[in-house]
Amino acid sequence: MGGAGATLAPALPRRPIITTPSPHTPDTPSPGLSLAALEGWHSALAEAHARCRQPGFTEALIAAIDRLVPTESTLVILEDARQAPRLLYQRGIPPEGRDRILGRYFSRGYLLDPFCLAVDQGLAEGFYHLDDIAPDNFFNSEYYRVYYLEAGSVEDCYYILDLTPERRISISLYNGLTATPLTSTQRAILQTLDPMVRTLARYHWQNLDERVDTLPPPFAPSPGGGKLREAFLRFGEDRLTMREREICHLLLRGHSAKSSARELSISPETVRLHRKNLYAKFDIGSQSALFAIFLDWLDG
C-alpha cells in the first residue's frame, strides 16, 4: 500500500478531550488518564499518521488505540453491499481456531450479525458498541452463542466509515471470556477517539477501489450474489406467509416477541401466534432449531 510519498498526509485533528461516560452505560468511577498515557497515545498516533497509505498502518492505528483502551482482538473488514464482506486485517484470534472462526463467519454467519444488518440498513458513520445495535434478546440468541461465545468473544465495538455509497470500512475491537468488560469510561474514551480514527482510516483506505484486485477474496460469495438483505429475506418463502417470514427474520436476529411487535406495530400476542404457526410449519419447537434450519438453508 505504497504511494504516501507523493501526497501529503492529512493534518492531525486536535487532541482528544476525554468526555463524561455516555448515558446508555452505567456510571463507574473515572480515574482519568495519566500524563504518561496521553504521551503514549500521541506518540503512537504520530506513528500511525506517518504510516498512512503504507504497510503497517493498521497495526500502528490499533497500537495507538490500545494505549488508551486495550482490547484482546481486532478485525478490519470491508463491508460491501454487493457481496460478502472481506477481511482486511485480524489480530488476536488464536491460530488453532482462526480458519474455523473466520471461515464460519465470513461464509454465512455475517448474514445475521446485528452490525452487518445495521450497516446494510444505512447505519451512520461513527463509533458503536454492540449494546447500541443488538436487538433486545440478542444476548440470549442462538446466534450469540454460536458466533460470539463459541468463538471466545463476549463484547465488541466498532468504528465505521464510508468509502463509497456501497463500501464501508469497519474496525471491530473485541473482548473475550477472560477479559474485563469495557467500563463506561473506556467506552467514552473510544467514542472520543472516533473523529481521529475515522480521519486517518479514511485517508489510508480512500482509494481502495483502485486496489481491490489486490485484496483478499471473500471467503464465499453472497447467497444469490445479491444484497445481504435480499438474500436473508428469501428464507422461508417456500412455506411461510409474508407476516410469518417477517417474524421469523426478527427472531433469527435476536428480537423478542415484544421487540418484534414494536418493529411490526402489532401486539406481542399476535407475534406469539405467528411464531407458533411458523414453528409448526418447520416442525420445530425452539429458536435454536429455527437457527439450525436457517444455517442448513444457507449451505444448500
CSV table of N, CA and C in Angstrom, one decimal, residues 94-160:
chain,number,residue,atom,x,y,z
A,94,PRO,N,-6.9,-16.8,18.1
A,94,PRO,CA,-5.9,-17.9,18.3
A,94,PRO,C,-5.8,-18.6,17.0
A,95,PRO,N,-4.5,-19.0,16.6
A,95,PRO,CA,-4.3,-19.6,15.3
A,95,PRO,C,-5.0,-21.0,15.1
A,96,GLU,N,-5.2,-21.7,16.3
A,96,GLU,CA,-5.8,-23.0,16.1
A,96,GLU,C,-7.3,-22.9,15.7
A,97,GLY,N,-7.9,-21.8,16.0
A,97,GLY,CA,-9.3,-21.7,15.6
A,97,GLY,C,-9.6,-20.6,14.6
A,98,ARG,N,-8.6,-20.0,14.0
A,98,ARG,CA,-8.7,-18.9,13.1
A,98,ARG,C,-9.5,-19.2,11.9
A,99,ASP,N,-9.2,-20.3,11.2
A,99,ASP,CA,-9.9,-20.7,10.0
A,99,ASP,C,-11.3,-21.0,10.2
A,100,ARG,N,-11.5,-21.8,11.3
A,100,ARG,CA,-12.9,-22.2,11.6
A,100,ARG,C,-13.8,-21.0,12.0
A,101,ILE,N,-13.2,-20.1,12.8
A,101,ILE,CA,-14.0,-19.0,13.3
A,101,ILE,C,-14.3,-18.0,12.2
A,102,LEU,N,-13.2,-17.6,11.5
A,102,LEU,CA,-13.3,-16.6,10.4
A,102,LEU,C,-14.1,-17.2,9.2
A,103,GLY,N,-13.8,-18.4,8.8
A,103,GLY,CA,-14.5,-19.0,7.7
A,103,GLY,C,-16.0,-19.2,8.0
A,104,ARG,N,-16.3,-19.6,9.2
A,104,ARG,CA,-17.7,-19.7,9.5
A,104,ARG,C,-18.5,-18.4,9.5
A,105,TYR,N,-17.8,-17.4,10.0
A,105,TYR,CA,-18.5,-16.0,10.0
A,105,TYR,C,-18.6,-15.4,8.6
A,106,PHE,N,-17.5,-15.4,7.8
A,106,PHE,CA,-17.5,-14.7,6.6
A,106,PHE,C,-18.2,-15.5,5.4
A,107,SER,N,-18.4,-16.8,5.6
A,107,SER,CA,-19.1,-17.6,4.6
A,107,SER,C,-20.6,-17.5,4.7
A,108,ARG,N,-21.1,-17.3,6.0
A,108,ARG,CA,-22.5,-17.2,6.2
A,108,ARG,C,-23.0,-16.5,7.4
A,109,GLY,N,-22.2,-16.5,8.5
A,109,GLY,CA,-22.6,-16.0,9.8
A,109,GLY,C,-22.9,-14.5,9.7
A,110,TYR,N,-22.2,-13.8,8.9
A,110,TYR,CA,-22.5,-12.3,8.8
A,110,TYR,C,-23.9,-12.0,8.5
A,111,LEU,N,-24.6,-12.9,7.8
A,111,LEU,CA,-26.0,-12.6,7.4
A,111,LEU,C,-26.9,-12.3,8.6
A,112,LEU,N,-26.6,-12.7,9.8
A,112,LEU,CA,-27.4,-12.4,11.0
A,112,LEU,C,-26.7,-11.6,12.0
A,113,ASP,N,-25.5,-11.1,11.6
A,113,ASP,CA,-24.8,-10.3,12.5
A,113,ASP,C,-25.5,-8.9,12.7
A,114,PRO,N,-25.8,-8.5,13.9
A,114,PRO,CA,-26.5,-7.2,14.1
A,114,PRO,C,-25.8,-6.0,13.5
A,115,PHE,N,-24.5,-6.0,13.5
A,115,PHE,CA,-23.8,-4.9,13.0
A,115,PHE,C,-23.8,-4.9,11.5
A,116,CYS,N,-23.6,-6.0,10.8
A,116,CYS,CA,-23.7,-6.1,9.4
A,116,CYS,C,-25.1,-5.7,8.9
A,117,LEU,N,-26.2,-6.2,9.6
A,117,LEU,CA,-27.5,-5.8,9.3
A,117,LEU,C,-27.8,-4.3,9.4
A,118,ALA,N,-27.2,-3.7,10.5
A,118,ALA,CA,-27.4,-2.3,10.7
A,118,ALA,C,-26.6,-1.5,9.6
A,119,VAL,N,-25.4,-2.0,9.2
A,119,VAL,CA,-24.7,-1.3,8.1
A,119,VAL,C,-25.5,-1.4,6.8
A,120,ASP,N,-26.0,-2.5,6.5
A,120,ASP,CA,-26.8,-2.7,5.3
A,120,ASP,C,-28.1,-1.9,5.3
A,121,GLN,N,-28.6,-1.5,6.4
A,121,GLN,CA,-29.8,-0.7,6.5
A,121,GLN,C,-29.4,0.8,6.7
A,122,GLY,N,-28.2,1.1,6.5
A,122,GLY,CA,-27.8,2.6,6.5
A,122,GLY,C,-27.3,3.1,7.8
A,123,LEU,N,-26.7,2.3,8.6
A,123,LEU,CA,-26.1,2.8,9.9
A,123,LEU,C,-25.1,3.9,9.6
A,124,ALA,N,-25.2,5.0,10.3
A,124,ALA,CA,-24.3,6.2,10.0
A,124,ALA,C,-22.9,5.9,10.5
A,125,GLU,N,-22.0,6.6,9.9
A,125,GLU,CA,-20.6,6.6,10.4
A,125,GLU,C,-20.5,6.9,11.9
A,126,GLY,N,-19.5,6.3,12.5
A,126,GLY,CA,-19.3,6.7,13.9
A,126,GLY,C,-18.8,5.5,14.7
A,127,PHE,N,-18.9,5.6,16.0
A,127,PHE,CA,-18.4,4.6,17.0
A,127,PHE,C,-19.7,4.0,17.6
A,128,TYR,N,-19.7,2.6,17.7
A,128,TYR,CA,-20.8,1.9,18.3
A,128,TYR,C,-20.3,0.7,19.1
A,129,HIS,N,-21.0,0.5,20.2
A,129,HIS,CA,-20.9,-0.7,21.0
A,129,HIS,C,-22.0,-1.7,20.6
A,130,LEU,N,-21.7,-3.0,20.7
A,130,LEU,CA,-22.7,-4.0,20.4
A,130,LEU,C,-24.0,-3.7,21.1
A,131,ASP,N,-24.0,-3.2,22.3
A,131,ASP,CA,-25.2,-2.9,23.1
A,131,ASP,C,-26.0,-1.9,22.3
A,132,ASP,N,-25.4,-1.0,21.6
A,132,ASP,CA,-26.1,0.1,20.9
A,132,ASP,C,-27.0,-0.5,19.7
A,133,ILE,N,-26.6,-1.6,19.2
A,133,ILE,CA,-27.1,-2.1,17.9
A,133,ILE,C,-27.9,-3.4,18.1
A,134,ALA,N,-27.5,-4.2,19.0
A,134,ALA,CA,-28.2,-5.6,19.1
A,134,ALA,C,-29.6,-5.5,19.5
A,135,PRO,N,-30.5,-6.3,19.0
A,135,PRO,CA,-31.9,-6.4,19.5
A,135,PRO,C,-32.0,-6.8,20.9
A,136,ASP,N,-33.1,-6.7,21.5
A,136,ASP,CA,-33.3,-6.9,23.0
A,136,ASP,C,-33.0,-8.3,23.5
A,137,ASN,N,-33.2,-9.3,22.6
A,137,ASN,CA,-33.0,-10.7,23.1
A,137,ASN,C,-31.7,-11.3,22.4
A,138,PHE,N,-30.9,-10.4,21.9
A,138,PHE,CA,-29.7,-10.9,21.1
A,138,PHE,C,-28.8,-11.7,22.0
A,139,PHE,N,-28.6,-11.3,23.2
A,139,PHE,CA,-27.6,-12.0,24.1
A,139,PHE,C,-28.1,-13.3,24.6
A,140,ASN,N,-29.4,-13.6,24.3
A,140,ASN,CA,-29.9,-14.9,24.7
A,140,ASN,C,-30.1,-15.8,23.4
A,141,SER,N,-29.7,-15.2,22.3
A,141,SER,CA,-30.0,-15.9,21.0
A,141,SER,C,-29.0,-17.0,20.7
A,142,GLU,N,-29.4,-17.9,19.8
A,142,GLU,CA,-28.5,-18.9,19.3
A,142,GLU,C,-27.3,-18.4,18.5
A,143,TYR,N,-27.6,-17.3,17.8
A,143,TYR,CA,-26.5,-16.6,17.1
A,143,TYR,C,-25.4,-16.2,18.0
A,144,TYR,N,-25.8,-15.5,19.1
A,144,TYR,CA,-24.8,-15.0,20.0
A,144,TYR,C,-24.0,-16.2,20.6
A,145,ARG,N,-24.7,-17.3,20.9
A,145,ARG,CA,-24.0,-18.4,21.5
A,145,ARG,C,-23.0,-19.0,20.5
A,146,VAL,N,-23.4,-19.2,19.2
A,146,VAL,CA,-22.5,-19.8,18.2
A,146,VAL,C,-21.4,-18.9,17.7
A,147,TYR,N,-21.8,-17.7,17.4
A,147,TYR,CA,-20.8,-16.8,16.7
A,147,TYR,C,-20.0,-15.9,17.6
A,148,TYR,N,-20.5,-15.8,18.9
A,148,TYR,CA,-19.7,-15.0,19.8
A,148,TYR,C,-19.1,-15.9,20.9
A,149,LEU,N,-19.9,-16.5,21.7
A,149,LEU,CA,-19.4,-17.2,22.9
A,149,LEU,C,-18.5,-18.4,22.4
A,150,GLU,N,-18.9,-19.2,21.4
A,150,GLU,CA,-18.1,-20.3,21.0
A,150,GLU,C,-16.8,-19.8,20.3
A,151,ALA,N,-16.8,-18.6,19.8
A,151,ALA,CA,-15.6,-18.0,19.2
A,151,ALA,C,-14.8,-17.3,20.2
A,152,GLY,N,-15.2,-17.3,21.5
A,152,GLY,CA,-14.4,-16.7,22.5
A,152,GLY,C,-14.6,-15.2,22.7
A,153,SER,N,-15.7,-14.7,22.1
A,153,SER,CA,-15.9,-13.2,22.2
A,153,SER,C,-17.2,-13.0,23.0
A,154,VAL,N,-17.1,-11.9,23.9
A,154,VAL,CA,-18.2,-11.6,24.7
A,154,VAL,C,-18.8,-10.2,24.3
A,155,GLU,N,-18.0,-9.3,24.0
A,155,GLU,CA,-18.5,-8.0,23.6
A,155,GLU,C,-17.6,-7.4,22.5
A,156,ASP,N,-18.1,-6.5,21.7
A,156,ASP,CA,-17.3,-5.8,20.7
A,156,ASP,C,-17.9,-4.5,20.4
A,157,CYS,N,-17.0,-3.7,19.8
A,157,CYS,CA,-17.4,-2.3,19.4
A,157,CYS,C,-16.8,-2.0,18.1
A,158,TYR,N,-17.3,-0.9,17.5
A,158,TYR,CA,-16.9,-0.7,16.1
A,158,TYR,C,-16.7,0.8,15.8
A,159,TYR,N,-15.7,1.0,14.9
A,159,TYR,CA,-15.6,2.3,14.2
A,159,TYR,C,-16.0,2.0,12.8
A,160,ILE,N,-16.9,2.8,12.2
A,160,ILE,CA,-17.4,2.6,10.8
A,160,ILE,C,-17.2,3.9,10.1
